[in-house]
Amino acid sequence: MQGLLDAELGGSMVEFDPYSQSGVGGSGFKTGHQIGLTPSLPSTATPRTRQRAATHSGASLARSGTLFSSDASGSRKSAELKTLLGGSSHKLPSKATIPAPSSGQPDGQKKKKARRSASTSDISGVVALEKAKSKARVEVDIELESETVVEGGYLRGKMEVTIRKPGKNESPIWIGGGKMRIVGFEGLPHNDIRYTFYQCAEALSSITSASHHLFASAPDDEGFCRAREGTHILPFAMKIPISGTAKGPLHAKSGAMVRYIAMGSIKIKDQGSPVKSIAHFYRHVEIYPFLGQAVLSPADQPLRTSTAQTLFMGGSGKLHVAAMLHRRTWVAGQRCYVHVTLNNETTKKVKTLTFTLIRTTTMFQPKAELDARSPLAAEDADIDACETSTSKKEVAQCTLEMGQKGEKGCVTAKGFWTGVEPCGSVELSHFIQVPPEDALLKWTICSAYLLELDRCPPT
C-alpha cells in the first residue's frame, strides 16, 4: 500500500502493476513517478548551440544512456551514424560496435572512465549491434504509413520486434530503452562524413500502448525487463515537434545530400551481466518544416533587384529592368510570381522576357590540416577548418512571349502582354514554376556546416 500512501501525501503518482499478485499480499498498484518541485521539460534542438534534439525519455533511459548523445562530439556522432547506417549493401560488418554512451561527461572523460570502470554499457567501452551478429537475439523492423511528414504532424506505422528463444548455451535476455527517433544528416560526395543536424526521439512507451507486450517481468534498477519471446507488433504514432530545424531533403547531382531516417531501437543485456547491445532498424523518410502564416505572408521589405544595359543595334539608350518578389519563401511546386518594371530607352522593341531560377550550392569540405587548434581538440574539429567549393545550376526557366495586338474585326487576341515599344515602359507580373522536388528555401543549417543551399531570385 506504500504507493497509495505516497500518492495521498502528494509525493508521487501511482501506477497499475501488471505483475502484482493481487489478492496474495499485493495491492495491484506500485509507486509511480516522483513529483518534484521543478517540472522536467523536453529540450528543443537549437542548431547554433548544438543542444540536444527534442526528446522525451524516462528516467531509466537517462540512466543507461542513448544513441546520439547530446554531449558527444561531432566526429563521434558522425562515426556512430556511419556504423548504424551500414555499408553500401545496408549490411553491418561482422561484430560491428559503437562507443558506449556515458551521461554527464565529455568524450575524453568518458573514455578514461570506460577503461577503469565496468559501469558503462560494456566493459570494453563499446556496445555491440545485434544486426552484426550471425544469429541476432532480437530483430527489429518498422513499417510506415507514409515517408513524408511535416513538423507538427505524426509519423505513424508499426514496429515489429522478434525475440527468439535462447539457445542451450545462452542466458535469458533483458530488454529496455526502446525508442523511435528521427535523425537528419548532411553528406558530401566522396566523403564518409555524415553530420547530424536534426534529431527528435520518443520512448516507445510514449508512442504506443502495446510496448508492455515485450516484457515478462517488472523492470530492474536500470529499467530493463525480462524479454517475452515471440513476435510482437507495436502500432505507434510519433508527433514531430515544430523545432524549425527541419529543412526537407536534398539529392543533388553533385552528390551532396540532406537525408532523414526513422530508426527504431531496443537495448539488450544478458541476465546478470553488464554487457549490453542494441537492436536497430531504420527507413528513409522526408521531414519538411512547418511554414506558418508569418513565413508565407508578404515580407515587410520586398526583395528587389534592377539592372540596365544596352541592346545590340538598339542605339545608345539602355533597357532598364527592375524585379520584385513580395515574399521571401516559396514552396516546392508553387508558382513564384515576379513583378517586373521595364523602361525601354532603346530603339528596339522588347518581345520576350525570360525568368530563370538558379540554385547555388556551397560545400564545406573539412580539412584537419587547416585546424590551427591544439590536437587535444581533435574530438570536435574546428568547423572553419575547411575548403569550400561553390556550384550553380539552373533549375527552372520560363519565357514570356509577346502577345498579339487587337486587330480590326477581332474581339480577342493571343496573350496578355504585347511587348515594350521603343521609348516605352510597362509593368507586369508573371510567374516561374518552382520544381516540385526543389523547394525555394535557403538552407542555413547552422549546426551542420557541410552544405549551404541558396536559390537566387528569378531573373
Tab-separated table of C-alpha atoms in Angstrom:
chain	number	residue	atom	x	y	z
A	1	MET	CA	0.000	0.000	0.000
A	2	GLN	CA	3.080	2.267	0.019
A	3	GLY	CA	2.337	3.556	-3.480
A	4	LEU	CA	-1.190	4.651	-2.498
A	5	LEU	CA	0.148	6.310	0.664
A	6	ASP	CA	2.755	8.347	-1.253
A	7	ALA	CA	0.124	9.425	-3.754
A	8	GLU	CA	-2.206	10.527	-0.953
A	9	LEU	CA	0.591	12.623	0.583
A	10	GLY	CA	1.362	14.227	-2.788
A	11	GLY	CA	4.841	12.718	-3.060
A	12	SER	CA	4.338	10.610	-6.182
A	13	MET	CA	1.873	9.263	-8.690
A	14	VAL	CA	0.505	5.742	-8.605
A	15	GLU	CA	0.687	3.214	-11.445
A	16	PHE	CA	-1.006	-0.094	-12.128
A	17	ASP	CA	1.337	-3.047	-11.544
A	18	PRO	CA	0.573	-5.861	-14.061
A	19	TYR	CA	2.997	-8.179	-12.276
A	20	SER	CA	1.486	-7.829	-8.809
A	21	GLN	CA	-0.186	-10.869	-7.244
A	22	SER	CA	-3.463	-9.176	-6.385
A	23	GLY	CA	-5.171	-10.919	-3.527
A	24	VAL	CA	-1.924	-12.665	-2.489
A	25	GLY	CA	-0.355	-9.903	-0.458
A	26	GLY	CA	-0.283	-7.464	-3.376
A	27	SER	CA	-2.334	-4.302	-3.875
A	28	GLY	CA	-2.209	-4.307	-7.686
A	29	PHE	CA	-0.521	-0.877	-7.648
A	30	LYS	CA	3.024	0.429	-7.420
A	31	THR	CA	4.749	3.726	-6.771
A	32	GLY	CA	4.801	5.861	-9.913
A	33	HIS	CA	6.902	8.844	-10.960
A	34	GLN	CA	8.057	11.151	-8.165
A	35	ILE	CA	6.502	14.602	-8.113
A	36	GLY	CA	9.291	17.185	-7.940
A	37	LEU	CA	9.256	20.944	-7.473
A	38	THR	CA	10.686	21.613	-10.919
A	39	PRO	CA	8.971	20.078	-13.943
A	40	SER	CA	11.117	18.180	-16.410
A	41	LEU	CA	10.530	19.542	-19.887
A	42	PRO	CA	11.859	18.103	-23.138
A	43	SER	CA	14.590	20.172	-24.724
A	44	THR	CA	14.340	21.525	-28.235
A	45	ALA	CA	17.042	21.249	-30.871
A	46	THR	CA	18.916	24.535	-31.263
A	47	PRO	CA	21.473	24.312	-34.091
A	48	ARG	CA	23.778	27.154	-33.072
A	49	THR	CA	24.365	25.909	-29.535
A	50	ARG	CA	24.257	22.265	-30.600
A	51	GLN	CA	21.775	21.410	-27.901
A	52	ARG	CA	20.072	18.079	-27.770
A	53	ALA	CA	17.265	17.462	-30.218
A	54	ALA	CA	13.739	17.267	-28.871
A	55	THR	CA	13.420	14.038	-26.955
A	56	HIS	CA	11.125	12.667	-24.298
A	57	SER	CA	12.671	9.808	-22.391
A	58	GLY	CA	12.070	8.319	-18.982
A	59	ALA	CA	14.407	8.319	-16.024
A	60	SER	CA	15.559	4.766	-16.617
A	61	LEU	CA	16.554	5.628	-20.167
A	62	ALA	CA	18.536	8.624	-18.995
A	63	ARG	CA	20.472	6.439	-16.582
A	64	SER	CA	21.528	3.956	-19.230
A	65	GLY	CA	22.341	6.488	-21.979
A	66	THR	CA	21.079	6.749	-25.576
A	67	LEU	CA	22.353	6.870	-29.143
A	68	PHE	CA	23.496	10.253	-30.495
A	69	SER	CA	24.219	11.595	-27.018
A	70	SER	CA	23.824	15.367	-26.745
A	71	ASP	CA	27.299	15.872	-25.251
A	72	ALA	CA	29.101	13.693	-27.819
A	73	SER	CA	31.457	15.381	-30.267
A	74	GLY	CA	30.576	15.889	-33.903
A	75	SER	CA	33.218	13.393	-35.030
A	76	ARG	CA	31.851	10.751	-32.670
A	77	LYS	CA	28.270	11.276	-33.842
A	78	SER	CA	29.444	11.034	-37.455
A	79	ALA	CA	31.261	7.757	-36.804
A	80	GLU	CA	28.295	6.383	-34.858
A	81	LEU	CA	25.854	7.284	-37.633
A	82	LYS	CA	28.112	5.785	-40.292
A	83	THR	CA	28.151	2.452	-38.423
A	84	LEU	CA	24.398	2.415	-37.779
A	85	LEU	CA	23.581	3.132	-41.448
A	86	GLY	CA	25.542	0.125	-42.680
A	87	GLY	CA	27.576	-0.144	-45.865
A	88	SER	CA	26.542	0.211	-49.496
A	89	SER	CA	24.532	-3.011	-49.198
A	90	HIS	CA	22.901	-1.713	-45.981
A	91	LYS	CA	24.501	-4.572	-44.049
A	92	LEU	CA	26.648	-4.217	-40.957
A	93	PRO	CA	30.166	-5.632	-40.904
A	94	SER	CA	30.685	-8.621	-38.653
A	95	LYS	CA	30.979	-7.724	-34.959
A	96	ALA	CA	30.222	-4.051	-35.606
A	97	THR	CA	30.132	-1.887	-32.472
A	98	ILE	CA	29.564	1.725	-31.444
A	99	PRO	CA	31.147	3.598	-28.500
A	100	ALA	CA	29.349	3.025	-25.199
A	101	PRO	CA	27.486	6.165	-24.046
A	102	SER	CA	28.080	7.613	-20.611
A	103	SER	CA	25.950	10.530	-19.481
A	104	GLY	CA	27.135	13.744	-17.973
A	105	GLN	CA	30.797	13.766	-19.051
A	106	PRO	CA	32.759	14.997	-22.060
A	107	ASP	CA	34.047	12.411	-24.515
A	108	GLY	CA	37.607	12.478	-23.184
A	109	GLN	CA	36.488	11.773	-19.608
A	110	LYS	CA	34.121	9.042	-20.812
A	111	LYS	CA	36.988	7.141	-22.446
A	112	LYS	CA	39.093	7.302	-19.279
A	113	LYS	CA	36.189	6.148	-17.124
A	114	ALA	CA	35.383	3.307	-19.517
A	115	ARG	CA	38.888	1.921	-19.047
A	116	ARG	CA	38.723	1.779	-15.283
A	117	SER	CA	35.041	1.046	-14.663
A	118	ALA	CA	32.512	-1.509	-15.842
A	119	SER	CA	29.555	0.758	-15.161
A	120	THR	CA	29.195	1.703	-18.817
A	121	SER	CA	27.218	-0.347	-21.327
A	122	ASP	CA	30.156	-2.668	-21.923
A	123	ILE	CA	33.364	-3.387	-20.024
A	124	SER	CA	35.348	-2.747	-23.211
A	125	GLY	CA	33.723	0.661	-23.719
A	126	VAL	CA	31.711	-0.376	-26.801
A	127	VAL	CA	28.170	-1.569	-27.498
A	128	ALA	CA	27.586	-4.451	-29.901
A	129	LEU	CA	24.952	-4.258	-32.639
A	130	GLU	CA	22.618	-7.237	-32.865
A	131	LYS	CA	22.307	-6.977	-36.652
A	132	ALA	CA	26.047	-7.594	-36.932
A	133	LYS	CA	25.803	-10.954	-35.157
A	134	SER	CA	25.481	-14.230	-37.038
A	135	LYS	CA	22.315	-15.018	-35.071
A	136	ALA	CA	20.621	-11.955	-33.633
A	137	ARG	CA	18.652	-12.481	-30.452
A	138	VAL	CA	16.313	-9.566	-31.148
A	139	GLU	CA	15.193	-8.432	-34.622
A	140	VAL	CA	13.534	-5.057	-35.237
A	141	ASP	CA	11.615	-3.897	-38.301
A	142	ILE	CA	9.454	-0.819	-38.863
A	143	GLU	CA	6.718	-0.180	-41.413
A	144	LEU	CA	5.481	3.379	-42.042
A	145	GLU	CA	2.165	4.736	-43.282
A	146	SER	CA	3.985	7.491	-45.186
A	147	GLU	CA	7.575	8.520	-45.842
A	148	THR	CA	6.728	12.232	-45.749
A	149	VAL	CA	5.952	14.182	-42.565
A	150	VAL	CA	5.638	17.901	-41.845
A	151	GLU	CA	6.737	19.253	-38.479
A	152	GLY	CA	3.759	19.271	-36.158
A	153	GLY	CA	2.336	16.109	-37.762
A	154	TYR	CA	2.635	12.449	-36.850
A	155	LEU	CA	4.904	9.684	-38.065
A	156	ARG	CA	2.646	6.636	-37.958
A	157	GLY	CA	3.389	2.985	-38.520
A	158	LYS	CA	4.167	-0.185	-36.669
A	159	MET	CA	7.284	-1.722	-35.184
A	160	GLU	CA	7.774	-5.467	-35.380
A	161	VAL	CA	10.005	-6.925	-32.666
A	162	THR	CA	11.032	-10.586	-32.825
A	163	ILE	CA	12.632	-12.071	-29.717
A	164	ARG	CA	13.971	-15.579	-30.276
A	165	LYS	CA	14.276	-18.291	-27.685
A	166	PRO	CA	17.748	-18.507	-26.053
A	167	GLY	CA	19.983	-21.374	-27.172
A	168	LYS	CA	21.370	-24.056	-24.909
A	169	ASN	CA	24.447	-22.040	-24.015
A	170	GLU	CA	22.663	-18.675	-23.893
A	171	SER	CA	21.188	-16.964	-20.855
A	172	PRO	CA	17.798	-15.203	-20.886
A	173	ILE	CA	17.954	-11.645	-22.129
A	174	TRP	CA	16.536	-8.462	-20.673
A	175	ILE	CA	15.437	-5.543	-22.823
A	176	GLY	CA	14.724	-1.868	-22.297
A	177	GLY	CA	15.347	1.593	-23.639
A	178	GLY	CA	13.064	1.111	-26.656
A	179	LYS	CA	12.966	4.262	-28.765
A	180	MET	CA	11.835	5.682	-32.060
A	181	ARG	CA	13.984	8.526	-33.322
A	182	ILE	CA	14.286	10.659	-36.448
A	183	VAL	CA	17.746	11.795	-37.472
A	184	GLY	CA	18.587	14.324	-40.180
A	185	PHE	CA	22.094	14.494	-41.584
A	186	GLU	CA	24.198	16.043	-44.346
A	187	GLY	CA	26.658	14.265	-46.584
A	188	LEU	CA	29.286	15.233	-49.135
A	189	PRO	CA	30.349	13.355	-52.273
A	190	HIS	CA	33.407	11.098	-51.964
A	191	ASN	CA	33.405	11.612	-48.198
A	192	ASP	CA	32.267	9.376	-45.350
A	193	ILE	CA	31.404	12.292	-43.084
A	194	ARG	CA	27.745	12.403	-42.063
A	195	TYR	CA	26.946	15.444	-39.962
A	196	THR	CA	23.821	15.233	-37.810
A	197	PHE	CA	21.871	18.493	-37.680
A	198	TYR	CA	18.396	17.277	-36.678
A	199	GLN	CA	17.134	14.778	-34.147
A	200	CYS	CA	13.958	14.039	-32.241
A	201	ALA	CA	13.239	10.928	-30.208
A	202	GLU	CA	10.474	9.353	-28.162
A	203	ALA	CA	10.389	6.361	-25.849
A	204	LEU	CA	8.261	3.503	-27.187
A	205	SER	CA	6.099	3.640	-24.083
A	206	SER	CA	5.008	7.190	-25.016
A	207	ILE	CA	4.063	6.490	-28.658
A	208	THR	CA	2.422	3.046	-28.383
A	209	SER	CA	0.143	1.356	-25.878
A	210	ALA	CA	1.495	-2.100	-26.719
A	211	SER	CA	5.107	-1.818	-25.519
A	212	HIS	CA	4.344	-3.827	-22.357
A	213	HIS	CA	3.858	-6.944	-24.512
A	214	LEU	CA	7.648	-7.086	-24.862
A	215	PHE	CA	8.198	-7.648	-21.159
A	216	ALA	CA	7.795	-10.697	-18.952
A	217	SER	CA	8.815	-9.084	-15.652
A	218	ALA	CA	8.942	-5.830	-13.780
A	219	PRO	CA	11.885	-3.515	-14.573
A	220	ASP	CA	15.155	-3.779	-12.662
A	221	ASP	CA	17.226	-0.880	-11.352
A	222	GLU	CA	18.397	0.031	-14.866
A	223	GLY	CA	14.913	-0.101	-16.357
A	224	PHE	CA	15.430	-3.441	-18.135
A	225	CYS	CA	12.722	-6.153	-18.124
A	226	ARG	CA	12.974	-9.815	-18.976
A	227	ALA	CA	12.116	-10.248	-22.670
A	228	ARG	CA	8.967	-12.062	-23.709
A	229	GLU	CA	9.784	-14.446	-26.568
A	230	GLY	CA	7.892	-14.291	-29.841
A	231	THR	CA	6.957	-11.720	-32.481
A	232	HIS	CA	5.281	-8.532	-31.264
A	233	ILE	CA	3.574	-5.860	-33.403
A	234	LEU	CA	3.609	-2.362	-31.875
A	235	PRO	CA	1.489	0.255	-33.687
A	236	PHE	CA	2.842	3.746	-32.985
A	237	ALA	CA	2.135	7.404	-33.651
A	238	MET	CA	5.035	9.770	-33.023
A	239	LYS	CA	4.394	13.514	-33.051
A	240	ILE	CA	7.121	15.524	-34.770
A	241	PRO	CA	7.847	18.719	-32.803
A	242	ILE	CA	7.869	22.087	-34.533
A	243	SER	CA	11.522	22.920	-33.987
A	244	GLY	CA	12.291	24.952	-37.094
A	245	THR	CA	15.408	22.875	-37.800
A	246	ALA	CA	13.945	20.524	-40.428
A	247	LYS	CA	14.593	21.771	-43.970
A	248	GLY	CA	13.366	18.985	-46.213
A	249	PRO	CA	15.544	16.585	-48.236
A	250	LEU	CA	18.169	17.315	-50.876
A	251	HIS	CA	19.521	14.984	-53.561
A	252	ALA	CA	21.911	16.974	-55.756
A	253	LYS	CA	23.617	15.512	-58.816
A	254	SER	CA	26.919	16.657	-57.359
A	255	GLY	CA	26.497	14.033	-54.638
A	256	ALA	CA	25.694	16.451	-51.836
A	257	MET	CA	22.707	15.279	-49.842
A	258	VAL	CA	20.440	16.047	-46.919
A	259	ARG	CA	18.571	12.973	-45.709
A	260	TYR	CA	16.446	11.788	-42.806
A	261	ILE	CA	15.930	8.366	-41.265
A	262	ALA	CA	13.333	6.979	-38.867
A	263	MET	CA	15.054	4.467	-36.594
A	264	GLY	CA	13.604	2.065	-34.062
A	265	SER	CA	15.957	0.634	-31.442
A	266	ILE	CA	15.884	-1.606	-28.364
A	267	LYS	CA	18.611	-2.169	-25.793
A	268	ILE	CA	19.520	-5.680	-24.729
A	269	LYS	CA	21.551	-7.090	-21.858
A	270	ASP	CA	22.361	-10.573	-20.626
A	271	GLN	CA	20.955	-11.608	-17.309
A	272	GLY	CA	23.423	-10.819	-14.533
A	273	SER	CA	25.906	-9.165	-16.913
A	274	PRO	CA	26.832	-5.506	-17.564
A	275	VAL	CA	27.358	-6.241	-21.274
A	276	LYS	CA	24.735	-4.585	-23.477
A	277	SER	CA	23.859	-4.499	-27.167
A	278	ILE	CA	21.411	-2.656	-29.420
A	279	ALA	CA	18.949	-3.980	-31.989
A	280	HIS	CA	18.002	-1.318	-34.534
A	281	PHE	CA	16.364	-0.837	-37.925
A	282	TYR	CA	15.733	2.304	-39.982
A	283	ARG	CA	13.916	3.539	-43.054
A	284	HIS	CA	14.436	6.747	-45.020
A	285	VAL	CA	11.854	9.486	-44.550
A	286	GLU	CA	11.384	13.109	-45.577
A	287	ILE	CA	10.804	15.770	-42.918
A	288	TYR	CA	9.613	19.210	-44.006
A	289	PRO	CA	9.393	22.378	-41.914
A	290	PHE	CA	6.068	23.785	-40.782
A	291	LEU	CA	5.577	27.066	-42.628
A	292	GLY	CA	3.184	29.223	-40.669
A	293	GLN	CA	1.362	32.344	-41.709
A	294	ALA	CA	4.275	34.553	-40.720
A	295	VAL	CA	6.616	32.726	-43.117
A	296	LEU	CA	4.239	32.730	-46.080
A	297	SER	CA	2.942	36.278	-45.574
A	298	PRO	CA	4.258	39.189	-47.673
A	299	ALA	CA	7.647	40.427	-46.483
A	300	ASP	CA	7.945	43.770	-44.709
A	301	GLN	CA	10.658	44.682	-47.199
A	302	PRO	CA	10.127	43.040	-50.620
A	303	LEU	CA	13.125	41.597	-52.428
A	304	ARG	CA	14.157	43.989	-55.197
A	305	THR	CA	16.814	43.944	-57.889
A	306	SER	CA	17.453	46.008	-61.010
A	307	THR	CA	19.799	46.220	-63.958
A	308	ALA	CA	20.303	48.283	-67.119
A	309	GLN	CA	22.172	47.570	-70.317
A	310	THR	CA	22.302	48.461	-73.987
A	311	LEU	CA	20.877	46.196	-76.709
A	312	PHE	CA	22.579	45.074	-79.885
A	313	MET	CA	21.734	47.582	-82.610
A	314	GLY	CA	19.425	49.314	-80.157
A	315	GLY	CA	21.067	52.693	-80.159
A	316	SER	CA	22.798	54.434	-77.264
A	317	GLY	CA	19.855	54.076	-74.873
A	318	LYS	CA	19.526	51.347	-72.267
A	319	LEU	CA	16.841	48.876	-71.281
A	320	HIS	CA	16.091	49.234	-67.561
A	321	VAL	CA	14.663	46.152	-65.816
A	322	ALA	CA	13.515	46.046	-62.187
A	323	ALA	CA	12.080	42.944	-60.495
A	324	MET	CA	10.387	42.489	-57.126
A	325	LEU	CA	9.313	39.488	-55.027
A	326	HIS	CA	6.669	40.188	-52.407
A	327	ARG	CA	7.619	37.069	-50.388
A	328	ARG	CA	10.929	35.571	-49.284
A	329	THR	CA	9.794	31.947	-49.027
A	330	TRP	CA	8.140	29.833	-51.716
A	331	VAL	CA	7.055	26.215	-51.568
A	332	ALA	CA	8.122	23.469	-53.960
A	333	GLY	CA	5.718	23.122	-56.872
A	334	GLN	CA	4.338	26.623	-56.322
A	335	ARG	CA	4.202	29.481	-58.786
A	336	CYS	CA	6.705	32.143	-57.814
A	337	TYR	CA	5.263	35.467	-59.006
A	338	VAL	CA	7.618	38.274	-60.006
A	339	HIS	CA	6.583	41.897	-60.511
A	340	VAL	CA	8.651	43.422	-63.342
A	341	THR	CA	9.060	47.036	-64.477
A	342	LEU	CA	10.517	47.611	-67.966
A	343	ASN	CA	11.697	51.016	-69.179
A	344	ASN	CA	12.864	50.809	-72.781
A	345	GLU	CA	15.137	53.693	-73.865
A	346	THR	CA	16.462	51.773	-76.891
A	347	THR	CA	15.294	51.803	-80.490
A	348	LYS	CA	14.276	48.116	-80.456
A	349	LYS	CA	11.021	46.592	-79.300
A	350	VAL	CA	11.205	44.136	-76.375
A	351	LYS	CA	9.364	40.970	-77.442
A	352	THR	CA	10.330	38.320	-74.860
A	353	LEU	CA	11.020	38.182	-71.163
A	354	THR	CA	12.836	35.186	-69.610
A	355	PHE	CA	12.754	34.195	-65.931
A	356	THR	CA	15.472	31.881	-64.598
A	357	LEU	CA	15.782	30.219	-61.202
A	358	ILE	CA	19.389	29.466	-60.204
A	359	ARG	CA	20.427	27.246	-57.331
A	360	THR	CA	23.775	27.903	-55.642
A	361	THR	CA	25.299	25.075	-53.606
A	362	THR	CA	28.312	25.647	-51.379
A	363	MET	CA	30.063	22.600	-49.919
A	364	PHE	CA	32.372	22.846	-46.914
A	365	GLN	CA	34.967	20.070	-47.039
A	366	PRO	CA	36.582	19.607	-43.589
A	367	LYS	CA	40.389	19.614	-43.636
A	368	ALA	CA	42.208	18.548	-40.482
A	369	GLU	CA	45.467	20.142	-41.660
A	370	LEU	CA	43.771	23.552	-41.661
A	371	ASP	CA	42.800	23.246	-37.985
A	372	ALA	CA	45.173	25.532	-36.081
A	373	ARG	CA	43.895	24.428	-32.687
A	374	SER	CA	45.603	22.022	-30.315
A	375	PRO	CA	45.495	18.290	-31.208
A	376	LEU	CA	43.591	17.851	-27.936
A	377	ALA	CA	40.632	19.472	-29.673
A	378	ALA	CA	40.522	16.837	-32.412
A	379	GLU	CA	37.423	15.288	-30.826
A	380	ASP	CA	35.406	18.158	-32.238
A	381	ALA	CA	37.284	19.755	-35.117
A	382	ASP	CA	37.092	23.444	-35.894
A	383	ILE	CA	34.143	23.960	-38.245
A	384	ASP	CA	36.010	26.751	-40.046
A	385	ALA	CA	38.938	24.454	-40.927
A	386	CYS	CA	37.598	23.534	-44.351
A	387	GLU	CA	37.826	24.118	-48.081
A	388	THR	CA	34.790	25.466	-49.895
A	389	SER	CA	33.507	24.794	-53.387
A	390	THR	CA	30.546	26.540	-54.975
A	391	SER	CA	28.445	25.398	-57.894
A	392	LYS	CA	25.475	26.962	-59.642
A	393	LYS	CA	22.721	25.235	-61.541
A	394	GLU	CA	19.720	26.465	-63.495
A	395	VAL	CA	16.777	24.562	-62.038
A	396	ALA	CA	13.880	26.284	-63.830
A	397	GLN	CA	13.250	28.681	-66.678
A	398	CYS	CA	10.182	30.351	-68.118
A	399	THR	CA	9.940	32.606	-71.212
A	400	LEU	CA	7.067	35.037	-71.681
A	401	GLU	CA	6.426	35.668	-75.366
A	402	MET	CA	4.891	38.854	-76.646
A	403	GLY	CA	1.201	38.504	-77.416
A	404	GLN	CA	-0.826	39.927	-80.298
A	405	LYS	CA	-2.431	43.324	-80.566
A	406	GLY	CA	-6.112	43.642	-81.306
A	407	GLU	CA	-6.924	43.662	-84.984
A	408	LYS	CA	-9.807	45.082	-86.936
A	409	GLY	CA	-12.793	42.759	-86.785
A	410	CYS	CA	-11.325	40.569	-83.953
A	411	VAL	CA	-12.829	40.518	-80.484
A	412	THR	CA	-9.783	38.961	-78.771
A	413	ALA	CA	-6.074	38.300	-79.255
A	414	LYS	CA	-3.408	35.903	-78.038
A	415	GLY	CA	-1.527	36.595	-74.809
A	416	PHE	CA	-1.810	39.321	-72.157
A	417	TRP	CA	1.400	41.250	-72.781
A	418	THR	CA	2.208	42.951	-76.077
A	419	GLY	CA	5.865	43.816	-75.521
A	420	VAL	CA	7.531	47.164	-74.878
A	421	GLU	CA	7.794	49.689	-77.682
A	422	PRO	CA	10.907	51.866	-78.092
A	423	CYS	CA	10.909	54.701	-75.564
A	424	GLY	CA	8.046	52.982	-73.791
A	425	SER	CA	7.590	51.490	-70.333
A	426	VAL	CA	5.355	48.820	-68.822
A	427	GLU	CA	4.731	46.977	-65.565
A	428	LEU	CA	3.656	43.347	-65.474
A	429	SER	CA	3.514	40.307	-63.210
A	430	HIS	CA	4.427	36.798	-64.306
A	431	PHE	CA	5.489	33.572	-62.644
A	432	ILE	CA	8.086	30.849	-62.759
A	433	GLN	CA	7.172	27.361	-61.567
A	434	VAL	CA	9.335	26.144	-58.680
A	435	PRO	CA	10.223	22.492	-59.420
A	436	PRO	CA	8.212	20.081	-57.215
A	437	GLU	CA	11.390	18.435	-55.969
A	438	ASP	CA	13.249	21.699	-55.370
A	439	ALA	CA	11.803	23.995	-52.710
A	440	LEU	CA	12.743	27.680	-52.858
A	441	LEU	CA	14.236	27.715	-49.378
A	442	LYS	CA	17.641	28.996	-48.342
A	443	TRP	CA	19.497	26.281	-46.457
A	444	THR	CA	21.002	27.717	-43.313
A	445	ILE	CA	21.553	24.580	-41.258
A	446	CYS	CA	23.778	26.325	-38.774
A	447	SER	CA	24.703	23.177	-36.882
A	448	ALA	CA	25.925	21.223	-39.888
A	449	TYR	CA	28.336	23.443	-41.833
A	450	LEU	CA	28.779	20.934	-44.634
A	451	LEU	CA	26.271	22.460	-47.046
A	452	GLU	CA	24.674	25.795	-47.777
A	453	LEU	CA	21.990	25.965	-50.412
A	454	ASP	CA	20.551	29.131	-51.859
A	455	ARG	CA	18.302	29.985	-54.752
A	456	CYS	CA	18.699	33.301	-56.448
A	457	PRO	CA	15.525	35.278	-57.151
A	458	PRO	CA	14.191	34.692	-60.671
A	459	THR	CA	15.992	36.859	-63.215
